[in-house]
Short mmCIF file of C-alpha atoms in Angstrom, two decimals:
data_model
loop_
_atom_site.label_atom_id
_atom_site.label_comp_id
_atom_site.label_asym_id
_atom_site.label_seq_id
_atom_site.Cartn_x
_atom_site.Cartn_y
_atom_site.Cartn_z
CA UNK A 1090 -14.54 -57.05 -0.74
CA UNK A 1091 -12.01 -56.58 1.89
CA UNK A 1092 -11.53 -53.32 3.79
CA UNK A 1093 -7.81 -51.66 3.10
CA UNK A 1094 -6.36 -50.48 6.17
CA UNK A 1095 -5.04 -47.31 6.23
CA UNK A 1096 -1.56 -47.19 8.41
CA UNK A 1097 -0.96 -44.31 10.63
CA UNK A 1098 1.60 -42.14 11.18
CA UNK A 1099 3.17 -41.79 8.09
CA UNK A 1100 5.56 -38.81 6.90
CA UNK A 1101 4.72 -36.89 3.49
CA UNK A 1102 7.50 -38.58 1.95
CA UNK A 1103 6.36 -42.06 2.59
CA UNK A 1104 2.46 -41.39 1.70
CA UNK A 1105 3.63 -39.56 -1.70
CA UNK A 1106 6.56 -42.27 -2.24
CA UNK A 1107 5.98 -43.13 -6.31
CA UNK A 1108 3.67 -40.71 -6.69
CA UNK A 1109 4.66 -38.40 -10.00
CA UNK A 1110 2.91 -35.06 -10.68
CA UNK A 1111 2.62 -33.20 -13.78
CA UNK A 1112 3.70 -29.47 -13.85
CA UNK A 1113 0.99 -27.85 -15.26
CA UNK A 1114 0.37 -23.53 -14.50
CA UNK A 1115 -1.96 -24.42 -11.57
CA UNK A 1116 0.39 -26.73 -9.73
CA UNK A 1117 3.26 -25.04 -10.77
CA UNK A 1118 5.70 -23.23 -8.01
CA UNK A 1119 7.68 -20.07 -9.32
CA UNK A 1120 10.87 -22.57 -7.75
CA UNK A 1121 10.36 -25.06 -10.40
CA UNK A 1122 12.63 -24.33 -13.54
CA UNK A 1123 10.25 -25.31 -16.06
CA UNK A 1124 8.11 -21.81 -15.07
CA UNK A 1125 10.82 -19.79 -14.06
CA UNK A 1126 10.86 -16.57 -16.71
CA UNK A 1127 14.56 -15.86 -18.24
CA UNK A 1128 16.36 -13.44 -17.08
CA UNK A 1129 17.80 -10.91 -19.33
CA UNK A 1130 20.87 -8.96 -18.59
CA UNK A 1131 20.32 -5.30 -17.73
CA UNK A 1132 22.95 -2.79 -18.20
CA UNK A 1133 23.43 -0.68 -14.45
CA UNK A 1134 22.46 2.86 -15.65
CA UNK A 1135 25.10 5.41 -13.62
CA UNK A 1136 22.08 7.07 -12.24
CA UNK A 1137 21.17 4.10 -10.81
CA UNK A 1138 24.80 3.65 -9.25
CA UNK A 1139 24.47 6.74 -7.74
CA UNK A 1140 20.87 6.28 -6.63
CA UNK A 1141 22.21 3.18 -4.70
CA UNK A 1142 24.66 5.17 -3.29
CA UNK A 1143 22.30 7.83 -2.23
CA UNK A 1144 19.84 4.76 -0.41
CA UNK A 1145 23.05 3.29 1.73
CA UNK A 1146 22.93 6.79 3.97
CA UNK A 1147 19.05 6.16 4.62
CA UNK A 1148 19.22 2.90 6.64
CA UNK A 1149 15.94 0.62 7.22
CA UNK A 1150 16.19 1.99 11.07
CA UNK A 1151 16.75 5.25 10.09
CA UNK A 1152 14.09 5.41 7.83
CA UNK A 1153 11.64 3.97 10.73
CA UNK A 1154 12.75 6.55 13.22
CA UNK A 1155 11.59 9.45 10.59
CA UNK A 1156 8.80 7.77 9.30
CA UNK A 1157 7.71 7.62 13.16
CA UNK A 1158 8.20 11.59 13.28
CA UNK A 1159 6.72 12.32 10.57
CA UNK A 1160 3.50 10.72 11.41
CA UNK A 1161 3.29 12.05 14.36
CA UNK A 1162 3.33 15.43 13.08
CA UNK A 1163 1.04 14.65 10.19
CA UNK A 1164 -1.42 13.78 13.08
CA UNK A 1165 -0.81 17.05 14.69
CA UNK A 1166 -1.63 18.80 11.67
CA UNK A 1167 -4.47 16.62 11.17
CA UNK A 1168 -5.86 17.39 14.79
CA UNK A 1169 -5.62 21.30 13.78
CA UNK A 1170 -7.74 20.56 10.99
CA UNK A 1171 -5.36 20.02 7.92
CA UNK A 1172 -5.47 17.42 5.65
CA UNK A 1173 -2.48 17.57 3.71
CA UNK A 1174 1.02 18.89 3.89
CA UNK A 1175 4.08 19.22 2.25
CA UNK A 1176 7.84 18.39 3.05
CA UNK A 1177 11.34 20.34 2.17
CA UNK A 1178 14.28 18.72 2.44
CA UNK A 1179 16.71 21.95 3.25
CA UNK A 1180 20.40 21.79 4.02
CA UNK A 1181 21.30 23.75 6.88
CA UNK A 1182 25.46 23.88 7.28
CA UNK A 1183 26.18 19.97 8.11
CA UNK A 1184 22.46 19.37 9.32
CA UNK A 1185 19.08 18.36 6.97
CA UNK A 1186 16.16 19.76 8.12
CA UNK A 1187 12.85 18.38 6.83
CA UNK A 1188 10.60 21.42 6.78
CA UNK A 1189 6.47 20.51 7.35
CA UNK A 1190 3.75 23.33 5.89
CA UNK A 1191 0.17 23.03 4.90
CA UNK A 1192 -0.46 22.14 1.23
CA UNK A 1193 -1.81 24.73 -0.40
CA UNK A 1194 -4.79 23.91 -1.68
CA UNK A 1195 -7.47 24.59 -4.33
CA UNK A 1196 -9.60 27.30 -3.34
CA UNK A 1197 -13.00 27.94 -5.08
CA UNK A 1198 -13.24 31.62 -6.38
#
C-alpha cells in the first residue's frame, strides 16, 4: 500500500471542494432557510408606537451615564447598611428628578 500525501497549505474551500453536507438540526445554522421559523405578521399595537416614542428620548449613552449614577448611589446606600431601595421618577417644572429612599421593608411584629 502506498502512503497518500497530504498537500499543505490548502484554503477551506479547496479541502471541502465536492464535499456535500446534509442539513440535519445538529449541523444546521439559524442562516440556512431550510430551519429558519416563518415569520408571521404582527399588527404595531399604538401603545407600542408610543412606547417607541417614549425609548428615542432615553439614548444608549444616556442610559449608561444614569445607570453609572445610580450604582453609585446604590453602593452608598449599601455601605450605610441598606439593601434595597426604591426610585421616583418626579417632574419638577422642565427637570426629572429620580428620587432614591430605602425600601421599606418587612418587619417582624
Amino acid at each position: 500500500m502506498g502512503k497518500n500525501k497530504i498537500p499543505k497549505n490548502r484554503s477551506l474551500a479547496d479541502m471541502f471542494a465536492g464535499v456535500e453536507e446534509n442539513i440535519t438540526f445538529e449541523t444546521a445554522d439559524w442562516d440556512d432557510e431550510a430551519v429558519k421559523p416563518k415569520k408571521r405578521a404582527l399588527s404595531v399595537k399604538p401603545q407600542d408606537k408610543a412606547a417607541g416614542l417614549r425609548k428615542q428620548f432615553f439614548t444608549e449613552d444616556l442610559q449608561t451615564k444614569v445607570g453609572a449614577l445610580l450604582l453609585e448611589i446604590k453602593l452608598a446606600y449599601y455601605k450605610d447598611g441598606v439593601g434595597d431601595i426604591s426610585l421616583e421618577v418626579v417632574k419638577d417644572g422642565r427637570n426629572i428628578v429620580i428620587k432614591t429612599k430605602p425600601k421599606a421593608g418587612k418587619r417582624s411584629t
